[in-house]
PDB file of C-alpha atoms in Angstrom:
ATOM      1  CA  MET A   1       0.000   0.000   0.000  1.00 80.00           C
ATOM      2  CA  TYR A   2       1.320   3.408  -0.932  1.00 82.00           C
ATOM      3  CA  VAL A   3       0.171   6.864   0.156  1.00 83.00           C
ATOM      4  CA  VAL A   4       1.038   9.572  -2.351  1.00 83.00           C
ATOM      5  CA  ASN A   5       1.048  13.260  -1.399  1.00 80.00           C
ATOM      6  CA  GLU A   6       0.899  15.521  -4.430  1.00 80.00           C
ATOM      7  CA  SER A   7       0.541  18.805  -2.534  1.00 78.00           C
ATOM      8  CA  ASN A   8       4.242  19.681  -2.903  1.00 76.00           C
ATOM      9  CA  ALA A   9       4.799  21.751  -6.045  1.00 73.00           C
ATOM     10  CA  ASN A  10       8.347  20.336  -6.383  1.00 83.00           C
ATOM     11  CA  GLY A  11       7.136  16.734  -6.621  1.00 82.00           C
ATOM     12  CA  PRO A  12       5.032  14.170  -4.849  1.00 84.00           C
ATOM     13  CA  THR A  13       6.136  12.222  -1.800  1.00 84.00           C
ATOM     14  CA  VAL A  14       5.396   8.528  -1.492  1.00 86.00           C
ATOM     15  CA  ALA A  15       5.002   6.599   1.768  1.00 84.00           C
ATOM     16  CA  ALA A  16       5.241   2.813   1.448  1.00 85.00           C
ATOM     17  CA  LEU A  17       3.154   1.036   4.092  1.00 87.00           C
ATOM     18  CA  ASN A  18       3.454  -2.650   4.914  1.00 85.00           C
ATOM     19  CA  ILE A  19      -0.299  -3.343   4.794  1.00 88.00           C
ATOM     20  CA  SER A  20      -1.476  -6.483   3.055  1.00 87.00           C
ATOM     21  CA  GLU A  21      -4.909  -7.198   1.617  1.00 88.00           C
ATOM     22  CA  SER A  22      -6.263  -3.695   2.200  1.00 88.00           C
ATOM     23  CA  SER A  23      -9.995  -3.555   1.530  1.00 89.00           C
ATOM     24  CA  ALA A  24     -11.081  -0.018   2.458  1.00 94.00           C
ATOM     25  CA  ALA A  25      -9.535   3.353   3.280  1.00 94.00           C
ATOM     26  CA  ALA A  26     -10.556   6.949   3.879  1.00 95.00           C
ATOM     27  CA  PHE A  27      -8.844  10.249   4.648  1.00 94.00           C
ATOM     28  CA  SER A  28     -10.060  12.598   7.368  1.00 94.00           C
ATOM     29  CA  PRO A  29     -11.579  15.885   6.125  1.00 94.00           C
ATOM     30  CA  ASP A  30      -8.391  17.783   7.035  1.00 91.00           C
ATOM     31  CA  GLY A  31      -6.222  15.237   5.197  1.00 88.00           C
ATOM     32  CA  LEU A  32      -3.982  14.611   8.217  1.00 90.00           C
ATOM     33  CA  LYS A  33      -5.141  11.076   8.988  1.00 93.00           C
ATOM     34  CA  ALA A  34      -6.217   8.005   7.041  1.00 94.00           C
ATOM     35  CA  LEU A  35      -7.819   4.797   8.269  1.00 96.00           C
ATOM     36  CA  ILE A  36      -6.981   1.693   6.264  1.00 95.00           C
ATOM     37  CA  SER A  37      -8.338  -1.806   6.798  1.00 95.00           C
ATOM     38  CA  GLY A  38      -6.066  -4.721   6.028  1.00 94.00           C
ATOM     39  CA  GLN A  39      -4.440  -7.734   7.572  1.00 93.00           C
ATOM     40  CA  ASP A  40      -1.383  -8.022   9.779  1.00 91.00           C
ATOM     41  CA  SER A  41       1.530 -10.388   9.114  1.00 89.00           C
ATOM     42  CA  ASN A  42      -0.461 -13.244  10.733  1.00 91.00           C
ATOM     43  CA  HIS A  43      -3.481 -12.578   8.459  1.00 91.00           C
ATOM     44  CA  HIS A  44      -5.589 -11.128  11.289  1.00 93.00           C
ATOM     45  CA  PRO A  45      -7.999  -8.289  10.444  1.00 94.00           C
ATOM     46  CA  THR A  46      -6.466  -4.973  11.402  1.00 94.00           C
ATOM     47  CA  LEU A  47      -7.277  -1.285  11.183  1.00 95.00           C
ATOM     48  CA  TYR A  48      -4.289   0.950  10.464  1.00 95.00           C
ATOM     49  CA  VAL A  49      -4.140   4.654  11.268  1.00 95.00           C
ATOM     50  CA  TYR A  50      -1.793   6.558   8.974  1.00 93.00           C
ATOM     51  CA  SER A  51      -0.826  10.125   9.777  1.00 90.00           C
ATOM     52  CA  THR A  52       1.844  12.470   8.541  1.00 82.00           C
ATOM     53  CA  LEU A  53       2.238  13.642  12.154  1.00 85.00           C
ATOM     54  CA  GLN A  54       2.483  10.263  13.969  1.00 86.00           C
ATOM     55  CA  ALA A  55       3.879   6.785  13.426  1.00 88.00           C
ATOM     56  CA  LEU A  56       1.608   4.174  11.836  1.00 91.00           C
ATOM     57  CA  GLN A  57      -0.793   2.880  14.482  1.00 94.00           C
ATOM     58  CA  VAL A  58      -2.258  -0.618  14.498  1.00 94.00           C
ATOM     59  CA  ILE A  59      -5.702  -1.490  15.877  1.00 94.00           C
ATOM     60  CA  PRO A  60      -6.414  -5.242  15.966  1.00 94.00           C
ATOM     61  CA  LEU A  61      -9.964  -6.188  14.970  1.00 92.00           C
ATOM     62  CA  ALA A  62     -11.914  -9.262  16.044  1.00 90.00           C
ATOM     63  CA  ALA A  63     -10.999 -12.451  14.173  1.00 91.00           C
ATOM     64  CA  ASN A  64     -13.017 -12.999  10.974  1.00 90.00           C
ATOM     65  CA  THR A  65     -14.004  -9.328  10.775  1.00 91.00           C
ATOM     66  CA  ALA A  66     -14.460  -7.981   7.256  1.00 90.00           C
ATOM     67  CA  VAL A  67     -14.432  -4.251   6.457  1.00 94.00           C
ATOM     68  CA  ASN A  68     -15.928  -2.903   3.258  1.00 92.00           C
ATOM     69  CA  SER A  69     -16.185   0.830   3.919  1.00 96.00           C
ATOM     70  CA  ILE A  70     -14.678   3.590   6.057  1.00 97.00           C
ATOM     71  CA  ALA A  71     -15.987   7.152   6.318  1.00 97.00           C
ATOM     72  CA  PHE A  72     -15.350  10.185   8.513  1.00 96.00           C
ATOM     73  CA  SER A  73     -17.930  12.465  10.080  1.00 96.00           C
ATOM     74  CA  THR A  74     -18.163  15.890   8.450  1.00 94.00           C
ATOM     75  CA  ASN A  75     -16.225  17.540  11.285  1.00 94.00           C
ATOM     76  CA  GLY A  76     -13.660  14.711  11.408  1.00 93.00           C
ATOM     77  CA  ALA A  77     -14.372  13.821  15.057  1.00 93.00           C
ATOM     78  CA  PHE A  78     -15.415  10.248  14.297  1.00 94.00           C
ATOM     79  CA  ALA A  79     -14.529   7.520  11.827  1.00 96.00           C
ATOM     80  CA  TYR A  80     -17.174   4.989  10.841  1.00 95.00           C
ATOM     81  CA  VAL A  81     -16.014   1.488   9.933  1.00 95.00           C
ATOM     82  CA  VAL A  82     -18.646  -0.621   8.148  1.00 94.00           C
ATOM     83  CA  GLU A  83     -18.295  -4.346   8.722  1.00 92.00           C
ATOM     84  CA  PRO A  84     -20.503  -6.781   6.777  1.00 92.00           C
ATOM     85  CA  SER A  85     -19.231  -9.365   9.267  1.00 88.00           C
ATOM     86  CA  LEU A  86     -18.012  -8.364  12.724  1.00 87.00           C
ATOM     87  CA  GLY A  87     -16.047 -11.257  14.180  1.00 86.00           C
ATOM     88  CA  GLY A  88     -17.717 -13.653  11.753  1.00 85.00           C
ATOM     89  CA  GLY A  89     -21.160 -12.617  13.004  1.00 87.00           C
ATOM     90  CA  ASN A  90     -23.694  -9.998  12.039  1.00 89.00           C
ATOM     91  CA  PRO A  91     -23.054  -6.735  10.189  1.00 92.00           C
ATOM     92  CA  ALA A  92     -22.012  -3.753  12.275  1.00 90.00           C
ATOM     93  CA  ILE A  93     -20.771  -0.187  12.176  1.00 91.00           C
ATOM     94  CA  SER A  94     -17.941   0.598  14.567  1.00 92.00           C
ATOM     95  CA  VAL A  95     -17.356   4.224  15.542  1.00 94.00           C
ATOM     96  CA  PHE A  96     -13.851   5.393  16.448  1.00 94.00           C
ATOM     97  CA  ASN A  97     -12.880   8.676  18.130  1.00 93.00           C
ATOM     98  CA  THR A  98     -10.286  10.283  15.889  1.00 92.00           C
ATOM     99  CA  CYS A  99      -8.616  12.113  18.781  1.00 90.00           C
ATOM    100  CA  ASP A 100      -7.291   8.855  20.281  1.00 90.00           C
ATOM    101  CA  ASN A 101      -8.280   6.215  17.658  1.00 90.00           C
ATOM    102  CA  GLN A 102     -10.287   4.264  20.261  1.00 88.00           C
ATOM    103  CA  LEU A 103     -13.758   2.805  19.886  1.00 88.00           C
ATOM    104  CA  PHE A 104     -16.414   5.328  20.828  1.00 87.00           C
ATOM    105  CA  THR A 105     -18.048   4.412  24.148  1.00 79.00           C
ATOM    106  CA  ASP A 106     -21.399   5.847  25.211  1.00 73.00           C
ATOM    107  CA  THR A 107     -20.893   7.565  28.574  1.00 73.00           C
ATOM    108  CA  LEU A 108     -24.460   6.683  29.703  1.00 75.00           C
ATOM    109  CA  THR A 109     -24.598   2.998  28.783  1.00 66.00           C
ATOM    110  CA  GLY A 110     -20.892   2.143  28.621  1.00 69.00           C
ATOM    111  CA  LEU A 111     -21.536   0.386  25.289  1.00 63.00           C
ATOM    112  CA  ALA A 112     -19.282   0.750  22.279  1.00 66.00           C
TER     113      ALA A 112
END
């Protein structure tokens, strides 16, 4: 997987990422962060957080999870990860806080 930045007038920069079998990706509205679904070296489903400001972050997903779409909220506060199969089970949408890349947890119910 490669991320290409063409904003530099003198030439694009290319970041090579060791992400295999990527299935979905999206950039935040400000362009500073991207979420990419793929698999780790052991073929486990993984969500990667790419940023030009931080090192590549790895978020393990439940075994047998498939991701087919990623989108950001308009203000960039949340990332929505659409899973047709969450852990081999039913479809789901996982919501991640973009400030810390953690699953959103409802403060009233404690549920993700």
